[in-house]
mmCIF file of C-alpha atoms in Angstrom:
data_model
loop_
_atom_site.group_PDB
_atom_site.id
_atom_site.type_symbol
_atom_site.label_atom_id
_atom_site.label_comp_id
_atom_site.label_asym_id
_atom_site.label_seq_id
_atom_site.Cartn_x
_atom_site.Cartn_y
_atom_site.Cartn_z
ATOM 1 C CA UNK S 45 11.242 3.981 36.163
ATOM 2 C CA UNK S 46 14.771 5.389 36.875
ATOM 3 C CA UNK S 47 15.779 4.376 33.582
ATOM 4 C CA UNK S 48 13.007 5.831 31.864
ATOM 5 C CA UNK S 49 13.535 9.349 33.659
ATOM 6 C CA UNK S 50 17.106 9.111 33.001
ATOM 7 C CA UNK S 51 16.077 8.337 29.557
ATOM 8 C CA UNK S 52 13.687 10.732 29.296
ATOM 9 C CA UNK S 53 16.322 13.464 30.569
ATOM 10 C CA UNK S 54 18.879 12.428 27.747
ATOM 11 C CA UNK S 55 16.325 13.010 24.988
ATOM 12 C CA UNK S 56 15.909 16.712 26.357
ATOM 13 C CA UNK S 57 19.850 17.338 26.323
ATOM 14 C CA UNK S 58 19.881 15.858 22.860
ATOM 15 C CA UNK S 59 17.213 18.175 21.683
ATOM 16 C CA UNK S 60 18.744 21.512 23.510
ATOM 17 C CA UNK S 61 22.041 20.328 22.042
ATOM 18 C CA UNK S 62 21.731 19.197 18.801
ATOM 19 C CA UNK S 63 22.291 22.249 16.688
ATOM 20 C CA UNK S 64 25.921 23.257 18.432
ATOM 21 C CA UNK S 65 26.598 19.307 18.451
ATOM 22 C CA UNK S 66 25.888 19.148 14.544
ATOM 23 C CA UNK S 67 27.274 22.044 13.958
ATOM 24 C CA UNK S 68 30.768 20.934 15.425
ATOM 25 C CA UNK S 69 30.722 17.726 13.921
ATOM 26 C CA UNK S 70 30.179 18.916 10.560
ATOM 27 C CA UNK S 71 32.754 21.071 10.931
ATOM 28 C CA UNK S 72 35.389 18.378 11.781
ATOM 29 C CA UNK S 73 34.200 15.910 9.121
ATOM 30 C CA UNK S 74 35.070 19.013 6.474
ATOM 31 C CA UNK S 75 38.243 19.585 8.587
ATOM 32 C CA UNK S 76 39.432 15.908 7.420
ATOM 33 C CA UNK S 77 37.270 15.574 4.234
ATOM 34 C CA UNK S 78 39.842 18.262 3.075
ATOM 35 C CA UNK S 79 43.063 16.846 4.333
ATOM 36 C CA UNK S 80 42.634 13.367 2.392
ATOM 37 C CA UNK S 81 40.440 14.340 -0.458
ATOM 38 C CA UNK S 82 43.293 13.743 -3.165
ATOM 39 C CA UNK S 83 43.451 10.304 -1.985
ATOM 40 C CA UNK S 84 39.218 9.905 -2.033
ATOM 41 C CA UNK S 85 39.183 10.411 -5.435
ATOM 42 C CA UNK S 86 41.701 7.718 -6.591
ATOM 43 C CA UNK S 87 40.210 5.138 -3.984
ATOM 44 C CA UNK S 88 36.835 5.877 -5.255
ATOM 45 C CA UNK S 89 38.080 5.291 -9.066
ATOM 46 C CA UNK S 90 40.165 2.624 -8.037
ATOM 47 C CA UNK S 91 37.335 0.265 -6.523
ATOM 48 C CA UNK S 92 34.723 1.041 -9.200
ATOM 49 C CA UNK S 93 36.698 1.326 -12.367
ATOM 50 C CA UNK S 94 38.981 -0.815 -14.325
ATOM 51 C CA UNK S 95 42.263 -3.097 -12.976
ATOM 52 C CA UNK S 96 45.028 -0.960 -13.158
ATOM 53 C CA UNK S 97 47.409 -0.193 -9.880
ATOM 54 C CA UNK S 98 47.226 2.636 -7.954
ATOM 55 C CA UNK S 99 50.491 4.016 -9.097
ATOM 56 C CA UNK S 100 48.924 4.304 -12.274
ATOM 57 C CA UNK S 101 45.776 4.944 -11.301
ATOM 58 C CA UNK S 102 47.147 8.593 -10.027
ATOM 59 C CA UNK S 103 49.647 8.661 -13.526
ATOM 60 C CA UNK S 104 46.253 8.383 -15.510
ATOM 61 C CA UNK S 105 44.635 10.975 -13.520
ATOM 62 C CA UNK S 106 46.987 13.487 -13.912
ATOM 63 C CA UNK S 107 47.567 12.480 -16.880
ATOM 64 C CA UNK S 108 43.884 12.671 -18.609
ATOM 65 C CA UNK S 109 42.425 15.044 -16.137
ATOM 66 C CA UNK S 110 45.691 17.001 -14.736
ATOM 67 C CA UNK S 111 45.971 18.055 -10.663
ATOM 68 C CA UNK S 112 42.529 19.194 -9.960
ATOM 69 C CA UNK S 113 41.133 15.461 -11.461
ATOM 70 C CA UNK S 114 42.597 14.200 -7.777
ATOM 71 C CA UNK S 115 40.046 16.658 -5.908
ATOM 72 C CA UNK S 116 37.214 15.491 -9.038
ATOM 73 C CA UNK S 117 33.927 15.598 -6.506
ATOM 74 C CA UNK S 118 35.386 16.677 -3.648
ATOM 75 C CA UNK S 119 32.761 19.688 -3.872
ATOM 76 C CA UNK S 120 29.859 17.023 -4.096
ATOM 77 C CA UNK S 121 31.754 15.565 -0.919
ATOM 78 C CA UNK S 122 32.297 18.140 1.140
ATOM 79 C CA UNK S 123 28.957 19.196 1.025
ATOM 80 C CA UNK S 124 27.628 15.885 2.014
ATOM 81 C CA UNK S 125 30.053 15.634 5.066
ATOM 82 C CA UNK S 126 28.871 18.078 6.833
ATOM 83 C CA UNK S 127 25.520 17.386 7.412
ATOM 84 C CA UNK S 128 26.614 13.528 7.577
ATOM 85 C CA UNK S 129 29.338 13.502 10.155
ATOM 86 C CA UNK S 130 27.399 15.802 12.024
ATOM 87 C CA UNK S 131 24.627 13.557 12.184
ATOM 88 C CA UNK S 132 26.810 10.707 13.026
ATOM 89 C CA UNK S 133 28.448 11.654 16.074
ATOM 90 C CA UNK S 134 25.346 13.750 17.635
ATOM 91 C CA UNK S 135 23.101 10.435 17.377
ATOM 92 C CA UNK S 136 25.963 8.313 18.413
ATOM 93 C CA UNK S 137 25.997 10.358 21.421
ATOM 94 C CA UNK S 138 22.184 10.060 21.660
ATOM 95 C CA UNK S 139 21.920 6.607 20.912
ATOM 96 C CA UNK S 140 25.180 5.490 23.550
ATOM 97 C CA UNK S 141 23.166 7.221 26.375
ATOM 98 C CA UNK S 142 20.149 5.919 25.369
ATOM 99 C CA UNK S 143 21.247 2.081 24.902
ATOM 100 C CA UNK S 144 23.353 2.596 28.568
ATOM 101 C CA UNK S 145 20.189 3.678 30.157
ATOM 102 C CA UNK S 146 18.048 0.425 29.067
ATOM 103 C CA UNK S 147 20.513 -2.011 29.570
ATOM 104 C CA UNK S 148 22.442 -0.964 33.070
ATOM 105 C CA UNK S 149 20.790 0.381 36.592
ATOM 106 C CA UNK S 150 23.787 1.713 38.147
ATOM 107 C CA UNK S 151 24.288 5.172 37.000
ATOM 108 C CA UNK S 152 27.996 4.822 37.268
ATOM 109 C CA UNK S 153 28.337 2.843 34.396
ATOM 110 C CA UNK S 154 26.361 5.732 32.126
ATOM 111 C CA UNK S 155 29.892 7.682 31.229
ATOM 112 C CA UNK S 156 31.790 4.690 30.348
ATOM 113 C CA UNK S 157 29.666 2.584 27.796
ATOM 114 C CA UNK S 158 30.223 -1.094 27.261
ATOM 115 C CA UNK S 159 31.921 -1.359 23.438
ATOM 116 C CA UNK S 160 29.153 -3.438 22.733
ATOM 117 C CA UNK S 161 26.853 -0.130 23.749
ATOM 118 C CA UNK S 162 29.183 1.753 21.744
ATOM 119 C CA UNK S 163 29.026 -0.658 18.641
ATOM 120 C CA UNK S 164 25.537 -0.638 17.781
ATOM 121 C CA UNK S 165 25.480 2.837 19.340
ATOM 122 C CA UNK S 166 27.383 3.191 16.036
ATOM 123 C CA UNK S 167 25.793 1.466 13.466
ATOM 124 C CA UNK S 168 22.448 3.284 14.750
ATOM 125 C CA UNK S 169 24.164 6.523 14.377
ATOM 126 C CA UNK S 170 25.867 5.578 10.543
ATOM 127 C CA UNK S 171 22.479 3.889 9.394
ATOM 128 C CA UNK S 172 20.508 7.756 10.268
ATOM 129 C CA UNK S 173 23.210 9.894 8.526
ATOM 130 C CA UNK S 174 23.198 7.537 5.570
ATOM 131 C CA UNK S 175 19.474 7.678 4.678
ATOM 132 C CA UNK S 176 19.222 11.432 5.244
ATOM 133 C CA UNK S 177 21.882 12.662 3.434
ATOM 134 C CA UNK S 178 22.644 9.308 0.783
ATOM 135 C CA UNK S 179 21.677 11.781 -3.054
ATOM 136 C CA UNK S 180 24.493 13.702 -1.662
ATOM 137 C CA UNK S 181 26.675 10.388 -1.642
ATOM 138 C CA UNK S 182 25.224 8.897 -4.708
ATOM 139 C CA UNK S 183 26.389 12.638 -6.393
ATOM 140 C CA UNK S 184 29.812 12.501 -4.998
ATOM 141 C CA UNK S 185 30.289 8.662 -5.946
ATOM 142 C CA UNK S 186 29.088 9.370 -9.678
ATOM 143 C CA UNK S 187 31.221 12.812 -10.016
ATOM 144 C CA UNK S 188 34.603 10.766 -8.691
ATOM 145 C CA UNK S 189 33.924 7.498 -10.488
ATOM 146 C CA UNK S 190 34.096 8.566 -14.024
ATOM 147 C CA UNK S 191 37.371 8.839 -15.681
ATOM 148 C CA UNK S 192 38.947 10.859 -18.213
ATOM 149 C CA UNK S 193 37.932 9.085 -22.207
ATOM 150 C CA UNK S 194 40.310 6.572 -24.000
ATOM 151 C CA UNK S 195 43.166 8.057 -26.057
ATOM 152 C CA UNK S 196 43.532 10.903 -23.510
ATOM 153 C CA UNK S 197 39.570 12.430 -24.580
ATOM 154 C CA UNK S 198 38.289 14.389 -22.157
ATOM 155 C CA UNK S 199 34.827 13.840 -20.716
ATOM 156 C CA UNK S 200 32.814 15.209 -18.034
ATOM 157 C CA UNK S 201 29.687 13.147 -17.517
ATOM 158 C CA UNK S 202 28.432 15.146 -14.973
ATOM 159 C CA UNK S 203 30.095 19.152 -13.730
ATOM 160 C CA UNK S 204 28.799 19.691 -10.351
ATOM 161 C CA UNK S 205 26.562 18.366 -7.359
ATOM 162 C CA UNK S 206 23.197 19.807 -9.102
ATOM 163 C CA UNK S 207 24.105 19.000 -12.525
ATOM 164 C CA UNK S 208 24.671 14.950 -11.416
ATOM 165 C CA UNK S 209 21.520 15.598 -9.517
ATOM 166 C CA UNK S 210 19.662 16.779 -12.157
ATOM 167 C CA UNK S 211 20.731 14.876 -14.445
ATOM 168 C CA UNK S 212 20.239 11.630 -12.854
ATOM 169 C CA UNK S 213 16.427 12.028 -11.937
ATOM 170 C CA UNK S 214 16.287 13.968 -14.914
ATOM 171 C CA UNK S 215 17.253 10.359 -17.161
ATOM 172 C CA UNK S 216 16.648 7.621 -14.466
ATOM 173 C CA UNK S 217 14.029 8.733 -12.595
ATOM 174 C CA UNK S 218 13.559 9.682 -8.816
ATOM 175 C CA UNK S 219 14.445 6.551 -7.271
ATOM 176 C CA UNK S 220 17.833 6.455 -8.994
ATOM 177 C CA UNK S 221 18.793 8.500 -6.512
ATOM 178 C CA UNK S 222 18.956 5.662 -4.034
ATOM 179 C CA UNK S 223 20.750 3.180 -6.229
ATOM 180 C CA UNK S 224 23.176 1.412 -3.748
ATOM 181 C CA UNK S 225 21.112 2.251 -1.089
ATOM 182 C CA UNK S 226 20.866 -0.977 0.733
ATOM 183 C CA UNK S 227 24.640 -1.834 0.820
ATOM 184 C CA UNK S 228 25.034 1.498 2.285
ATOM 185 C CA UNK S 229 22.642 1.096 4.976
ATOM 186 C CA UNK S 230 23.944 -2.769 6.276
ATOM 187 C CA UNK S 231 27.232 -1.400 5.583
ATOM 188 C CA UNK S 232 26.741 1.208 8.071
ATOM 189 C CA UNK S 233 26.012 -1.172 10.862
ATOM 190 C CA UNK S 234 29.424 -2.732 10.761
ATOM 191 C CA UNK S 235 31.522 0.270 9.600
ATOM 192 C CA UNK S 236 30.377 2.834 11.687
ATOM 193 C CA UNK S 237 29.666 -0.039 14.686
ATOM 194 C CA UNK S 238 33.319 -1.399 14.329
ATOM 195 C CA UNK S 239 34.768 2.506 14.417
ATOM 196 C CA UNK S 240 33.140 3.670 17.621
ATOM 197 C CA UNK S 241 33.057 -0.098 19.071
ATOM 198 C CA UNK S 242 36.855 -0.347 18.493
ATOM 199 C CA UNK S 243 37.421 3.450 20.224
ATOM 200 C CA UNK S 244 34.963 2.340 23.042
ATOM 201 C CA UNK S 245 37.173 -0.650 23.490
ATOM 202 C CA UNK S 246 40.423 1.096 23.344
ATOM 203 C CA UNK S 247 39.232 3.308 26.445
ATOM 204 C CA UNK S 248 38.140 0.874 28.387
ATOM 205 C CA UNK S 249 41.796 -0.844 27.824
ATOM 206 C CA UNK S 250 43.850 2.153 28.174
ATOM 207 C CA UNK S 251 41.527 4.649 30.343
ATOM 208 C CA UNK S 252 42.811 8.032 30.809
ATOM 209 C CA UNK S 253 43.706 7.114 33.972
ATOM 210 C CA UNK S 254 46.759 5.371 33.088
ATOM 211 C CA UNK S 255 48.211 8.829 32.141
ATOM 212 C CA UNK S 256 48.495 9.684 35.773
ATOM 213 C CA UNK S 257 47.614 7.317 38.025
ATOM 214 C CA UNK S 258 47.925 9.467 41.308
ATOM 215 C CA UNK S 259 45.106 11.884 40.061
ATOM 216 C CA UNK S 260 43.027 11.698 36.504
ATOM 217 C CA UNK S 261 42.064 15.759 36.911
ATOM 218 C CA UNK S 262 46.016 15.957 36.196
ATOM 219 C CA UNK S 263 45.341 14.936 32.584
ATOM 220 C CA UNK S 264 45.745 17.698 29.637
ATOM 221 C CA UNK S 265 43.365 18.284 27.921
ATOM 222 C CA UNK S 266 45.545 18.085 24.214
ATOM 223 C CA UNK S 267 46.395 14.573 25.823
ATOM 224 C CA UNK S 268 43.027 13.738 25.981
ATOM 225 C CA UNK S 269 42.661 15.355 22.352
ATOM 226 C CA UNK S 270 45.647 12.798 21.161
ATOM 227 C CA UNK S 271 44.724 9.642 22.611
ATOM 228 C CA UNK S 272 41.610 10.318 20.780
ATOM 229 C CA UNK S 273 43.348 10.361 18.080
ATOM 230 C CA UNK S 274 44.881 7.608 18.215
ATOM 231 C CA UNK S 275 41.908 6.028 18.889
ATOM 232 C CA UNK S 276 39.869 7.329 16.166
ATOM 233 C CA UNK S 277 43.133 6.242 13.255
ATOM 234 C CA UNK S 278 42.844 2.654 14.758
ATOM 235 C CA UNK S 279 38.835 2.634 14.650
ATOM 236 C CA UNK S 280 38.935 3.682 10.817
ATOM 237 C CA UNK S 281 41.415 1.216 10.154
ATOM 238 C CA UNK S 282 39.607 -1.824 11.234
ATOM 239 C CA UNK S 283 35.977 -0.802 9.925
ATOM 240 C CA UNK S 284 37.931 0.073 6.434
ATOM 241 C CA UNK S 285 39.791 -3.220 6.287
ATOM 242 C CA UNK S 286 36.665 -5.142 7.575
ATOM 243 C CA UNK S 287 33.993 -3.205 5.192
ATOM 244 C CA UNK S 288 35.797 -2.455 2.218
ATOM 245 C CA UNK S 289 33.998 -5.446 0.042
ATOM 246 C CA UNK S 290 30.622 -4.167 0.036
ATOM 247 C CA UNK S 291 32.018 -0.125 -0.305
ATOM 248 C CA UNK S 292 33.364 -2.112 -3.637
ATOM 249 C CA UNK S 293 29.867 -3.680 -4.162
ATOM 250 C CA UNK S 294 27.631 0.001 -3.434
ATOM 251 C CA UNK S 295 30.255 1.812 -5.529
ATOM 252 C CA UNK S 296 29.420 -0.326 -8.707
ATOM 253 C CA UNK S 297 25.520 -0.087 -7.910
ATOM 254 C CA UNK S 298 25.663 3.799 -7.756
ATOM 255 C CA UNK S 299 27.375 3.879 -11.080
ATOM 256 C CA UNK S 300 25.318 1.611 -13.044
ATOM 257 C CA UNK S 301 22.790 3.434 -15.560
ATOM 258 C CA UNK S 302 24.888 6.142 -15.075
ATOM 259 C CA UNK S 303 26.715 8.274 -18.275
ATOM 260 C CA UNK S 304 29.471 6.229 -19.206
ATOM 261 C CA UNK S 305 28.696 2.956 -17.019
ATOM 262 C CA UNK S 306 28.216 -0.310 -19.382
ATOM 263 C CA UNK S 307 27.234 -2.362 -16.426
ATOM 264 C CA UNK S 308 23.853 -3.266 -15.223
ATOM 265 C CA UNK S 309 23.366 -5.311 -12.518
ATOM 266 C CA UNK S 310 19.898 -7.011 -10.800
ATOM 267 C CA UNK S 311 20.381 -5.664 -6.582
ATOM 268 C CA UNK S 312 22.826 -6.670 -4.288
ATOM 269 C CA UNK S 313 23.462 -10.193 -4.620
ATOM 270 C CA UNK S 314 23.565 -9.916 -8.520
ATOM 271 C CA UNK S 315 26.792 -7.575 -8.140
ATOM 272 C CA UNK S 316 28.416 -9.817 -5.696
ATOM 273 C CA UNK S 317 27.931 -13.091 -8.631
ATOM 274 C CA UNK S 318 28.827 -11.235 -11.844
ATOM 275 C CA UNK S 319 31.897 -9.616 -9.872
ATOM 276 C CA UNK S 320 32.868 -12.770 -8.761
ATOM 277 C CA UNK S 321 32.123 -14.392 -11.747
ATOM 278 C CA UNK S 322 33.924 -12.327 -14.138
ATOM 279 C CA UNK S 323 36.988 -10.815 -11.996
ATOM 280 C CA UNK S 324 37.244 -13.115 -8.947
ATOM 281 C CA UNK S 325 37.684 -12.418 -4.891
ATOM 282 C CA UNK S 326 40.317 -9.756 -5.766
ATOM 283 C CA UNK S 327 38.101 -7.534 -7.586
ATOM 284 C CA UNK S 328 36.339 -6.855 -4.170
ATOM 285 C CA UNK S 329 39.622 -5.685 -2.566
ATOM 286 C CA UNK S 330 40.858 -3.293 -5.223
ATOM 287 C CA UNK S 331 42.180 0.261 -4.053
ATOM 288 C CA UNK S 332 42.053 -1.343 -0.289
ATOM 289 C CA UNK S 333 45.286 0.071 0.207
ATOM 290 C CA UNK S 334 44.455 3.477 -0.600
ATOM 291 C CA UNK S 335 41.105 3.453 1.233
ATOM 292 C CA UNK S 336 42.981 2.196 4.584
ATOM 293 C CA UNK S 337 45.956 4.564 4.029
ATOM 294 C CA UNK S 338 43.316 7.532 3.588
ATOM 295 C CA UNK S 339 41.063 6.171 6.817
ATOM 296 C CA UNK S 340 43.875 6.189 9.461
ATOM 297 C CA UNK S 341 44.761 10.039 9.302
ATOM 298 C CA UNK S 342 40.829 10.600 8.144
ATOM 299 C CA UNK S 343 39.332 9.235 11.361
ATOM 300 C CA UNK S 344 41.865 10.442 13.730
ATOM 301 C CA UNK S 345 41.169 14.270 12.414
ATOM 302 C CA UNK S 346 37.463 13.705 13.183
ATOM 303 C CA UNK S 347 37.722 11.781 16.391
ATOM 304 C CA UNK S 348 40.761 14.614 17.829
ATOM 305 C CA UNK S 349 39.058 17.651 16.417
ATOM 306 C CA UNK S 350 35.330 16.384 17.597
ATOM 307 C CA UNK S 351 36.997 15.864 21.198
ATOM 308 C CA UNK S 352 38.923 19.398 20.729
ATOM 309 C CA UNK S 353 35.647 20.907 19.733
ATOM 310 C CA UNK S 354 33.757 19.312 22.692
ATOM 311 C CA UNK S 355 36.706 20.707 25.254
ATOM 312 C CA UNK S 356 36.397 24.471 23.896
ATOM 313 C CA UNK S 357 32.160 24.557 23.955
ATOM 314 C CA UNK S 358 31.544 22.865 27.631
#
């Protein structure tokens, strides 16, 4: 019963809540959307197009598309991470309370989650943003995975978020728009489970305690806001590292049918043979580097900012 009523009382803080705690988020996903969308766009190109490096993957770029091809749907992005990353962290919030409440009875434990609370607490939280705001992904994926034309040709398969939109129920139908869908919802579980399960972890190992052990209302707050940090850098690493081979795998579905895209491919486990088949294990790792070099700074920005926003609204 206590659990229920404690349950029952975190639902009604989530609903009062939810618009400042969305609004927040959003604005720290855009926050680190913009700092490391140069590097989005050559990850992006690098895991679904051909086998160049990444050194020349940026020389082509600039070459074929000049400066602003490095920012190429970073509009289409930016408008999808707001909405997403503020769905992410309010549910996570939601969903942490609500998995602490069913599974301990000492209301102790409630502020400091087990990281296996926090891991699904995660996944839960990456698996809602994903289906509500995935056409917006889909969008950004298409505008950032097509490349300049051979011989230095310029072509623009799609312009804008509406125009891919358009465009793509407009010549594939409605469904099209959740091409890749089902990599992007597993691959939520573990990427957004191993983020916020390895932060969870990290603070039960080094609680903010340890930065003064005579009294912890002695803390700063921007120490608070850097360990955070910190936290959040390491988190992004791991899931990136971990998760990258199916990013590779829902990257190649959302492009197929597509303007431009000479690959069709029969669901999931069709993508995984023919890759396989044709380019070997490596194939699933390409532009890892750049995807793990963009996630440290990435995550940290969302995780400090998110706790920065949190200290300046209580």
């Amino acid at each position: 019963l206590n659990n229920a009523t404690r349950a029952h009382n975190d639902n009604s803080f989530f609903a009062n809540n939810s618009f400042k705690m969305l609004y927040q988020t959003g604005e720290h996903g855009l926050k680190s959307r913009v700092a490391g969308s140069a590097s989005v766009g050559a990850a992006v190109r690098s895991a679904s197009g051909g086998s160049i490096g990444v050194i020349a993957m940026y020389r082509n770029i600039l070459r074929n598309e000049g400066i602003m091809g490095l920012w190429a749907g970073n509009g289409a992005n930016l408008l999808r991470v707001f909405p997403a990353k503020g769905i992410v962290f309010c549910s996570n919030d939601y969903y942490k309370n609500l998995l602490t409440n069913l599974t301990t009875s000492s209301s102790s434990n409630i502020s400091k989650p087990s990281p296996m609370v926090s891991f699904f607490a995660g996944g839960l939280s990456g698996m809602t943003a994903s289906a509500i705001t995935y056409p917006l992904d889909l969008a950004r994926g298409r505008i950032s995975g097509k490349m300049a034309g051979v011989d230095g040709k310029k072509v623009k398969h799609y312009t804008s978020t509406w125009n891919t939109i358009s465009l793509t129920v407009r010549e594939e139908g409605v469904r099209s728009l959740y091409k890749g869908i089902t990599p992007t919802l597993l691959g939520a579980i573990p990427y957004e489970g191993i983020k916020f399960g390895t932060v969870g972890l990290l603070e039960r190992l080094f609680p903010p305690s340890l930065a003064s052990p005579n009294n912890e209302n002695d803390i700063k707050p921007t120490s608070n806001i850097w360990r955070k940090m910190a936290f959040g850098g390491m988190g992004g690493i791991m899931a990136g590292l971990i998760t990258y081979p199916n990013d590779t795998i829902r990257r190649m579905l959302q492009l197929q049918g597509s303007r431009g895209s000479m690959h069709s491919y029969n669901g999931y486990w069709d993508c995984v043979r023919k890759v396989y088949a044709e380019q070997g294990i490596s194939r699933f790792y390409r532009g890892v580097f750049v995807n793990i070099v963009r996630m440290g700074p990435n995550t940290a920005i969302q995780f400090g900012t998110y706790e920065l926003l949190k200290e300046l609204t209580e």
